[in-house]
Coordinates of C-alpha atoms and ligand atoms in Angstrom, one line a residue:
X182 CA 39.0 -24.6 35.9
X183 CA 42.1 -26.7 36.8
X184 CA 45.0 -25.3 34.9
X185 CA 45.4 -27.9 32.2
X186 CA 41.6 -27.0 31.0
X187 CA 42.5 -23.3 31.6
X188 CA 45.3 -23.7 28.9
X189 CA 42.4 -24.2 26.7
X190 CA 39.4 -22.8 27.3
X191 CA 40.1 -19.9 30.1
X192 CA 39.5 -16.5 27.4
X193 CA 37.5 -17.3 24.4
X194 CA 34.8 -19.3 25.0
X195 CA 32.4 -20.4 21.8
X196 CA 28.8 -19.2 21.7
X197 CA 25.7 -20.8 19.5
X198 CA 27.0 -20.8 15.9
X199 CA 30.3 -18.9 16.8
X200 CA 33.9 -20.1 15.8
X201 CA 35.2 -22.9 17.7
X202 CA 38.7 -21.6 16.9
X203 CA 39.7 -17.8 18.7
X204 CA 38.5 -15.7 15.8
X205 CA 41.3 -12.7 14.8
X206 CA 40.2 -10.2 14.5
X207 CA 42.1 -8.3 12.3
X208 CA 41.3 -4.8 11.9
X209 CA 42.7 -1.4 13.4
X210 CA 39.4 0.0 14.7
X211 CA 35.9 -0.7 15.5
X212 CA 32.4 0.2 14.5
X213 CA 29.8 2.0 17.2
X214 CA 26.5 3.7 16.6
X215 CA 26.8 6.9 18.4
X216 CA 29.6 9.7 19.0
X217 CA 28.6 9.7 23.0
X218 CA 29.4 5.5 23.2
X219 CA 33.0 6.0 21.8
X220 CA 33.5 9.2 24.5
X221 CA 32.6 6.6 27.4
X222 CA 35.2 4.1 25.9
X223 CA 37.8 7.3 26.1
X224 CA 36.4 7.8 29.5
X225 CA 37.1 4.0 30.3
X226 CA 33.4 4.2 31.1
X227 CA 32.6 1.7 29.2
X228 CA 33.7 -2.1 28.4
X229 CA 35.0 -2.0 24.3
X230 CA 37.9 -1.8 21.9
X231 CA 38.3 1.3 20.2
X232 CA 41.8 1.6 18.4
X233 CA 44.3 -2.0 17.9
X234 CA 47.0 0.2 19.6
X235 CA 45.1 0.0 22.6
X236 CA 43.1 -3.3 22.9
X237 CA 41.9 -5.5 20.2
X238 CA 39.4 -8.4 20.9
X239 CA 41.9 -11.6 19.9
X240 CA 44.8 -9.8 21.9
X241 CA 42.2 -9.8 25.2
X242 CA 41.3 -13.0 24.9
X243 CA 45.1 -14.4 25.3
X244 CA 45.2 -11.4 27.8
X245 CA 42.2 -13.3 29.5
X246 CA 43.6 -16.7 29.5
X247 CA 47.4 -15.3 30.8
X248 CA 45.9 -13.8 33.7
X249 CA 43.4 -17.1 34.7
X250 CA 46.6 -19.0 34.7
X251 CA 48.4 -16.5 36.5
X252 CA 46.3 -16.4 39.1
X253 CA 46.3 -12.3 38.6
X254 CA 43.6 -9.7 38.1
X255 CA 44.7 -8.7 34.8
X256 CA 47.6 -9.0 32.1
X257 CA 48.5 -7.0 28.8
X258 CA 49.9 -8.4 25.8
X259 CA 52.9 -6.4 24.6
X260 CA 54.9 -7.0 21.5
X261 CA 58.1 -8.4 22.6
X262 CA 59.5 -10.0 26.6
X263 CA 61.6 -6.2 26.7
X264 CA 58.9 -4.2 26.2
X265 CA 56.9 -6.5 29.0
X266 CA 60.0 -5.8 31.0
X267 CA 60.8 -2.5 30.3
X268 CA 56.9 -1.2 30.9
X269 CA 56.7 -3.4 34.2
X270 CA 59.2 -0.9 35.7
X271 CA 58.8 2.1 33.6
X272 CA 54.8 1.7 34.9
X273 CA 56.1 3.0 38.7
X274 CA 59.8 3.9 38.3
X275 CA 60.2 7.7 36.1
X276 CA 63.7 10.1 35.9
X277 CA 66.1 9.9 39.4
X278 CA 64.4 6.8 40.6
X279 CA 66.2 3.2 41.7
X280 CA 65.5 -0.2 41.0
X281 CA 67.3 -3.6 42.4
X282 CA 67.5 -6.5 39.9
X283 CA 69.1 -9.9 40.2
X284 CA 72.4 -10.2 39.1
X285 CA 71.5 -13.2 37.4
X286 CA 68.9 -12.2 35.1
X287 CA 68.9 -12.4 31.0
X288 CA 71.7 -10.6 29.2
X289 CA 69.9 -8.1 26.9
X290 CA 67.3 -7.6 30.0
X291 CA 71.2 -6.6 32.0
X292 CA 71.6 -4.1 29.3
X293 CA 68.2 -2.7 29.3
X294 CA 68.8 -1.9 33.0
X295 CA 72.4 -1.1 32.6
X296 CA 72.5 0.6 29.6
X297 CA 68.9 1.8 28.0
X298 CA 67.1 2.8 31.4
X299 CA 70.1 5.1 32.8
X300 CA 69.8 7.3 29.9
X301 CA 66.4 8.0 31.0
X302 CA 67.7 8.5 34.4
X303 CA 66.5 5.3 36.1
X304 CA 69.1 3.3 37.9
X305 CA 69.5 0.0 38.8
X306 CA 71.8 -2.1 41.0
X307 CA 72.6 -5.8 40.4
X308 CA 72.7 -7.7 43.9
X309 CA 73.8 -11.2 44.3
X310 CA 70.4 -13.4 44.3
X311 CA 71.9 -15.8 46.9
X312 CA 73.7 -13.3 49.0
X313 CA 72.0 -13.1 52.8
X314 CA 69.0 -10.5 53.1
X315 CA 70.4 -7.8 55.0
X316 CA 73.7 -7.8 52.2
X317 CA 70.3 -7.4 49.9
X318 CA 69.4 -4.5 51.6
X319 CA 72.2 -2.9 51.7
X320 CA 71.2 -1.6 47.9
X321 CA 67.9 0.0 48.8
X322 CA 68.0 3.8 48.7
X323 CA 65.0 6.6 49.9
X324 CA 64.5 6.5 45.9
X325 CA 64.2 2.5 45.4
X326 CA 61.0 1.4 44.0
X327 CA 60.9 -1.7 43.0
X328 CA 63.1 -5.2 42.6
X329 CA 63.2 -7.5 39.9
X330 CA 64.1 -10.9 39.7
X331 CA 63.9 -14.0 37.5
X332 CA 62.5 -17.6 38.7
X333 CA 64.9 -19.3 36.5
X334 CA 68.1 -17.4 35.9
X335 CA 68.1 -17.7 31.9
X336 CA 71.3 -19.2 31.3
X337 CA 72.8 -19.6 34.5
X338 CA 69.3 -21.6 35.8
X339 CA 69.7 -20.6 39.5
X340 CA 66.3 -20.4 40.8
X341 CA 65.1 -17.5 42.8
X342 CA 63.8 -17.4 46.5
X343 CA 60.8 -15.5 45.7
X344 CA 59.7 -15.7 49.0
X345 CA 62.6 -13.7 50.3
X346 CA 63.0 -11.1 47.3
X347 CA 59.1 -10.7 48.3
X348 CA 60.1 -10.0 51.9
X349 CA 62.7 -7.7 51.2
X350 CA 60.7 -5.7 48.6
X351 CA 57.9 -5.3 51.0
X352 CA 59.5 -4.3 54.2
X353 CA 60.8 -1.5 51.5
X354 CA 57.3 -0.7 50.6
X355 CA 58.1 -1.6 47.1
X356 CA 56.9 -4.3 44.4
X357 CA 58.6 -7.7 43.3
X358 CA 58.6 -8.2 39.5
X359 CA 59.4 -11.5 38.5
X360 CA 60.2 -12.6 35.1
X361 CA 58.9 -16.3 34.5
X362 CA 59.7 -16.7 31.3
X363 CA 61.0 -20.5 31.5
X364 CA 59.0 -21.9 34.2
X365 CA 55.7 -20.6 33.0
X366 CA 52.8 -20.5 34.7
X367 CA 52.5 -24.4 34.3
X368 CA 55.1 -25.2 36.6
X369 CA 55.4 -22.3 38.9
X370 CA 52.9 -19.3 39.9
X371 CA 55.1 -16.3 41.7
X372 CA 51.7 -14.8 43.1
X373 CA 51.7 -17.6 45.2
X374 CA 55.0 -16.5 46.7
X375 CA 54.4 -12.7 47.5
X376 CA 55.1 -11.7 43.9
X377 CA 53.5 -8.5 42.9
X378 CA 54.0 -8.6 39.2
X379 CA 55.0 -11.2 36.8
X380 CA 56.5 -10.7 33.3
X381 CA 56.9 -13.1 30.3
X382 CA 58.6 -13.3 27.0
X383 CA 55.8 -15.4 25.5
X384 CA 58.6 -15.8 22.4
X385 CA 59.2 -18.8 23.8
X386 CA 57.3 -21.8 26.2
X387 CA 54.0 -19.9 25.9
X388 CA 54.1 -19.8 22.1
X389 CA 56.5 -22.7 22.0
X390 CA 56.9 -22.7 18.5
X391 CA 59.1 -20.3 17.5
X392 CA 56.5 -18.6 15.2
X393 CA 56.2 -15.2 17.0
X394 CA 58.0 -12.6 19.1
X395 CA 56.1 -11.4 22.7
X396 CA 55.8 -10.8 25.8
X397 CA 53.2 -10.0 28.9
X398 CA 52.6 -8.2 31.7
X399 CA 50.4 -10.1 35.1
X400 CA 49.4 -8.0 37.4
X401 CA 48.3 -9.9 40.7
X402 CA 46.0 -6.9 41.9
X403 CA 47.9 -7.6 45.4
X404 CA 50.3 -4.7 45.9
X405 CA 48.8 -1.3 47.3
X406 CA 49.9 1.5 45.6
X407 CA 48.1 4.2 48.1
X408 CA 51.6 3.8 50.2
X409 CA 52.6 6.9 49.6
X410 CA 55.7 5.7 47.3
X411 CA 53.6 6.2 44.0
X412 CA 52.2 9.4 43.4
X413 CA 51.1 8.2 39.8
X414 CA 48.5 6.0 40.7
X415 CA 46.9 7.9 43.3
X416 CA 46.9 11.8 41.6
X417 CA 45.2 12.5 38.8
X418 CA 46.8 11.4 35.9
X419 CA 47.1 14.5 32.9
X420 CA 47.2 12.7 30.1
X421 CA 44.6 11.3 31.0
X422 CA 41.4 13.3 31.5
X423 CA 42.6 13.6 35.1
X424 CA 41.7 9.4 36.3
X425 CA 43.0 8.5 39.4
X426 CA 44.4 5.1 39.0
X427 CA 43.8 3.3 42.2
X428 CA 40.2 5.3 42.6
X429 CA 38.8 4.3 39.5
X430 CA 40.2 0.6 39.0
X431 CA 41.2 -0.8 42.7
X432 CA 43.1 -3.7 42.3
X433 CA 43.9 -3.6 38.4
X434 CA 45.0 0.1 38.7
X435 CA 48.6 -1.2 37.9
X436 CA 47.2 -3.4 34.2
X437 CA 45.2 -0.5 33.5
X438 CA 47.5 2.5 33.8
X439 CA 50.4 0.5 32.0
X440 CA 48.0 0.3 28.8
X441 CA 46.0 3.4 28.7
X442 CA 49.0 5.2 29.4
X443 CA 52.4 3.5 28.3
X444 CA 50.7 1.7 25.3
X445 CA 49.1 4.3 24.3
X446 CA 52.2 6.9 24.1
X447 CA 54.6 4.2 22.9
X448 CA 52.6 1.9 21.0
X449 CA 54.1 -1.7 21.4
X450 CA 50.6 -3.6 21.3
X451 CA 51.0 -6.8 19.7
X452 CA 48.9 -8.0 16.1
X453 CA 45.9 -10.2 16.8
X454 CA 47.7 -12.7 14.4
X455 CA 50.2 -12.6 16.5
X456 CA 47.8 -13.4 19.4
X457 CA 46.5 -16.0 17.7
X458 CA 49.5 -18.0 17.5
X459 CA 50.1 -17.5 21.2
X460 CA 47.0 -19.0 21.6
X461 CA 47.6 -21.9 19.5
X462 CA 51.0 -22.4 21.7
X463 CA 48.9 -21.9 25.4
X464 CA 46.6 -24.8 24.3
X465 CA 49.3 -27.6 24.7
X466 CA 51.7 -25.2 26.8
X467 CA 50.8 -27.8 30.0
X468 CA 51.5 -30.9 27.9
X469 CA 54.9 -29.2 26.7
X470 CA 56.1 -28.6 29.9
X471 CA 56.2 -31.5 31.2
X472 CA 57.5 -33.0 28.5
X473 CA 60.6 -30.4 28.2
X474 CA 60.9 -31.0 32.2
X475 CA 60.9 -34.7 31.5
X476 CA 63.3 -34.7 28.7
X477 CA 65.6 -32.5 30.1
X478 CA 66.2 -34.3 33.4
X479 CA 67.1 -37.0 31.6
X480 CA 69.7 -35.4 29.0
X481 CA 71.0 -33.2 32.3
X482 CA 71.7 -36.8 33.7
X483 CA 73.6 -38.6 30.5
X484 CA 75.6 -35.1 30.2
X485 CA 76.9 -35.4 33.7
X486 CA 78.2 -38.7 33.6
X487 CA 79.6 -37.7 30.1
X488 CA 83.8 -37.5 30.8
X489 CA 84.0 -34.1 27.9
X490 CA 82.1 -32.7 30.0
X491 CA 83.2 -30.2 32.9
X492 CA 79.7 -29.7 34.8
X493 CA 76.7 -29.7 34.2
X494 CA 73.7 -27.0 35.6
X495 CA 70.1 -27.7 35.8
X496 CA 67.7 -27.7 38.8
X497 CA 66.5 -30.6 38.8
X498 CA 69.9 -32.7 38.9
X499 CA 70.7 -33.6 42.7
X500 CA 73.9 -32.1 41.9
X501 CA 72.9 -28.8 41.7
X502 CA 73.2 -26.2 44.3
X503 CA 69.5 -24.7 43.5
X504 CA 67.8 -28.4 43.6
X505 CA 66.3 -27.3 47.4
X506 CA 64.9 -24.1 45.8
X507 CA 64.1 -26.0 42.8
X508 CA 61.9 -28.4 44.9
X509 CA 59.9 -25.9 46.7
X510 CA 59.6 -23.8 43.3
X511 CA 59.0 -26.0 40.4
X512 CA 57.8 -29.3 42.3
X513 CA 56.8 -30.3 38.9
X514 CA 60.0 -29.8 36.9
X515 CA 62.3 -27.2 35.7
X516 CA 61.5 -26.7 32.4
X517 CA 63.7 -27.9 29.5
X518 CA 66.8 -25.6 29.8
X519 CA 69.8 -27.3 30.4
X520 CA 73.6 -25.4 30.8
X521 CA 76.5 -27.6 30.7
X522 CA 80.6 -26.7 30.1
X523 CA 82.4 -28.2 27.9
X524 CA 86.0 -29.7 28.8
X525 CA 88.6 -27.2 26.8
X526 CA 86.7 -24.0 27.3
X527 CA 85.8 -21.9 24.4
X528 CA 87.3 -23.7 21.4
X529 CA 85.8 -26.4 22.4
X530 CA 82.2 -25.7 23.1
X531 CA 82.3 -24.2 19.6
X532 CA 83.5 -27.1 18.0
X533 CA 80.8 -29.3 19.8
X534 CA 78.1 -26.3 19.0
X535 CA 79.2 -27.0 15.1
X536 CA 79.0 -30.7 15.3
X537 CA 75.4 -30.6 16.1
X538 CA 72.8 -32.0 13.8
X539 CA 69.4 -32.5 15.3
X540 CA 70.0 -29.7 17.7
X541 CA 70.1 -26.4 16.1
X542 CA 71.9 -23.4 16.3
X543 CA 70.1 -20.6 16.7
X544 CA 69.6 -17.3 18.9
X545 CA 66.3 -19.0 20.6
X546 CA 65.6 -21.0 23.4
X547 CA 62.5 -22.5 24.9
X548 CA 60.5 -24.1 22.0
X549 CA 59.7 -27.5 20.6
X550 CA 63.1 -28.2 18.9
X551 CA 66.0 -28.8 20.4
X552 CA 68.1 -25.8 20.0
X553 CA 71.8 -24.9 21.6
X554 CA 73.2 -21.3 21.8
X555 CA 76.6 -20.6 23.5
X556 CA 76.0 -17.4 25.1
X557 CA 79.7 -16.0 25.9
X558 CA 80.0 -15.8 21.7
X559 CA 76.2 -14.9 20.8
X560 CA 73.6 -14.0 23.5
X561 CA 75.7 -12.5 25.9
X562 CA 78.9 -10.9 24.0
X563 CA 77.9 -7.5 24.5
X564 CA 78.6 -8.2 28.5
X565 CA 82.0 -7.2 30.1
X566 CA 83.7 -10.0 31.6
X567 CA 82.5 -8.7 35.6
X568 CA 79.0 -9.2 33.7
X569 CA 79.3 -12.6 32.7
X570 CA 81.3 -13.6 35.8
X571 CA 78.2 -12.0 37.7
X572 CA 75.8 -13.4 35.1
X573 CA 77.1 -17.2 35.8
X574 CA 78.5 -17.6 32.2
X575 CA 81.3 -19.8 31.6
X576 CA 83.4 -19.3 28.0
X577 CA 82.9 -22.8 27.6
X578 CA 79.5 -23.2 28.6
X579 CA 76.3 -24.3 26.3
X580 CA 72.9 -23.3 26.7
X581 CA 71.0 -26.8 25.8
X582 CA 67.0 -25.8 25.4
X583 CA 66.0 -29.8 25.2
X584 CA 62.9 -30.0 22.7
X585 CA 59.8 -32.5 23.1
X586 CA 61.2 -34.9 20.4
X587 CA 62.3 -38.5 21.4
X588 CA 64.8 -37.9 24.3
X589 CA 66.9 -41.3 22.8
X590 CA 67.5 -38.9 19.5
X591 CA 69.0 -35.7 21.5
X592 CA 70.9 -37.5 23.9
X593 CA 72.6 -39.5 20.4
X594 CA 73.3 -36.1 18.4
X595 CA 74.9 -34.8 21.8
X596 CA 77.1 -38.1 22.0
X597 CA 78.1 -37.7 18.2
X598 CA 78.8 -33.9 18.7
X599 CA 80.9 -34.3 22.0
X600 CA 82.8 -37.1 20.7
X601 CA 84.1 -34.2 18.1
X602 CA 84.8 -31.8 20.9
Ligands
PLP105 N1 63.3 -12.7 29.6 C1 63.9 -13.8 29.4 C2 64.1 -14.8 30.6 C3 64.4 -14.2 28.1 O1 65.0 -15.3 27.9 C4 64.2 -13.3 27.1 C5 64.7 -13.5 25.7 O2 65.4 -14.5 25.5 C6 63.5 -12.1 27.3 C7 63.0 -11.8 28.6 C8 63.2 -11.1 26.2 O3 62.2 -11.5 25.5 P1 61.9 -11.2 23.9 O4 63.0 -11.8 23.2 O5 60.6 -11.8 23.7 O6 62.0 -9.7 23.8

């Protein structure tokens, strides 16, 4: 299935007299006929869903769709983008190990890193994304195990050479995890580009309707974990009746381990309602995208030849420094996020922020409406100002999340609003 028909019918698939809608299938737990089937589900034996902590039948059929379009050998549903991030390293990486991470990456996934992980004695250091390779490796230590990145820096929207974090990861003997949260699978597949991992916050293109917080975890089933770098997946794992991760499940050793072990113990498995609605959002999620790359191209353009208006940042704008690494990334567009600076700084951008009317306010980004955030006074205000230097955020700047309505209506409010500024 071409990607467009995946968006649709890859997971659930209808059978005589079933729902043509993805059923939910609410409920906790599940009904067998004998003691000795439910051991061989605890002995991941046998194919079932036992407990909705764990798996739930709605929840694997998104999980089934996410990886077809992926590309990946398996993907787990988790109940917010953090957790998706947080278990996609906390999967390999335990107390007194290392971690490299983009500079450039989301603000409260900076502070996960920076903040949350070193208290359970995982460090990380930020590296310049564009900075030369060997300045890259300079951060790797004997304890480094994996590097993190995201294909569309959310808000500073540089794009990421995946092909060269992939490099560098690998001649380290260590995984690239790439966030793709605002490209989506749609317009850019990081498999494709030596990435091991991929992790979403399906809060926002994949559900695309701001109706339900999420995330995921693709796991390409590419990176081999019998290096000798990861003791967990190839020694019996105790909490677990003694599996070996790589023995019994090859390629989806990673997928497998990071549910029947982390959600297990912590318990951050989204509600099949939940799943449904991403669903409903991964039906249209190729018609969307293109619409939000369309849209937004064409707002970047009127912004930059708007004179309140200090620069403007989005990949697909000649203009911009990324556009090279845009067009061998996201040939088909670069989504609908949009970062531009106000003339004036600050008190400016805030005044244009509160002059809005068909673009709304809100701490969101990446769904159907228009929506603007100014990140140095909301998203991002619990950075120091290194962070936001490093992070690419100007006081003045405005995160612009262009919607799919009538591009002739956003680019009008934004005239009306900046006329205020
Ligand atoms: N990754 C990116 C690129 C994001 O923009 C966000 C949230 O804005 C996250 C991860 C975290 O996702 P969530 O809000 O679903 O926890």
């Amino acid at each position: 299935m071409r990607k467009e028909t995946q968006c649709i019918h890859a997971g659930y698939q209808s059978g005589n007299g079933e729902p043509l809608a993805l059923p939910i299938y609410q409920s906790t737990t599940f009904t067998y006929d004998s003691t000795e089937h439910i051991g061989k589900l605890f002995d991941l034996a046998a194919e079932g869903h036992m407990y909705s902590r764990i798996s739930n039948p709605t929840v694997s059929y998104v999980e089934e769709k996410i990886a077809a379009l992926e590309g990946g050998v398996g993907a787990l549903c988790t109940t917010s983008g953090q957790t998706a991030t947080f278990l996609s390293l906390f999967n390999i990486l335990g107390a007194g190990d290392h971690f490299i991470a983009s500079a450039t990456i989301y603000g409260g996934t900076i502070n996960l890193f920076a903040v949350t992980m070193k208290k359970l004695g995982i460090e990380c250091t930020f590296v310049d994304p564009d900075a030369p390779e060997a300045e890259i490796e300079k951060a790797f230590r004997p304890n480094t195990k994996a590097v993190f990145g995201e294909t569309l820096a959310n808000p500073a929207l540089g794009v990421l050479d995946i092909e060269k974090f992939a490099r560098i990861a690998h001649k380290h003997g260590v995984p690239l995890i790439i966030d793709n949260t605002f490209p989506t699978a749609v317009l850019c597949r990081p498999f494709e580009f030596g990435a091991d991992i991929v992790v979403y916050s399906t809060t926002k293109y994949m559900e695309g309707h701001a109706v339900s917080v999420g995330g995921a975890i693709v796991d390409s089933g590419n990176f081999d974990w019998t290096n000798g770098k990861f003791p967990e997946f190839t020694e019996p794992d105790a909490s677990y009746h003694g599996v070996i991760y790589t023995k019994q499940f090859g390629k989806a050793a990673y997928i497998t381990k990071a549910r029947v072990q982390l959600v297990r113990d912590l318990g951050v498995y989204p509600s099949a309602t939940n799943a449904f609605y991403l669903d409903l959002g991964l039906q249209t999620l190729h018609l969307r995208m293109e619409r939000h790359s369309q849209n937004a191209l064409v707002v970047a353009k009127f912004l930059e030849k708007h004179p309140k208006v200090e620069q403007v940042n989005y990949p697909g704008l000649k203009s911009s420094r990324y556009h090279a690494l845009a067009q061998k990334y996201l040939p088909n567009g670069c989504a609908g996020v949009i970062s531009f600076t106000v003339k004036g700084g600050k008190q400016a951008a805030v005044k244009v922020m509160d002059s809005l009317k068909l673009c709304k306010n809100v701490v969101h980004v990446a769904t159907v409406q228009t929506c603007v955030l100014h990140p140095a006074s909301e998203t991002h205000r619990q950075l120091t100002d290194e962070q936001l230097v490093a992070a690419g955020i100007n006081p003045g700047m405005i995160r612009l999340s262009v919607g799919i309505e009538s591009a002739e209506d956003i680019i009008e409010d934004l005239n009306d609003a900046l006329g205020n500024g």
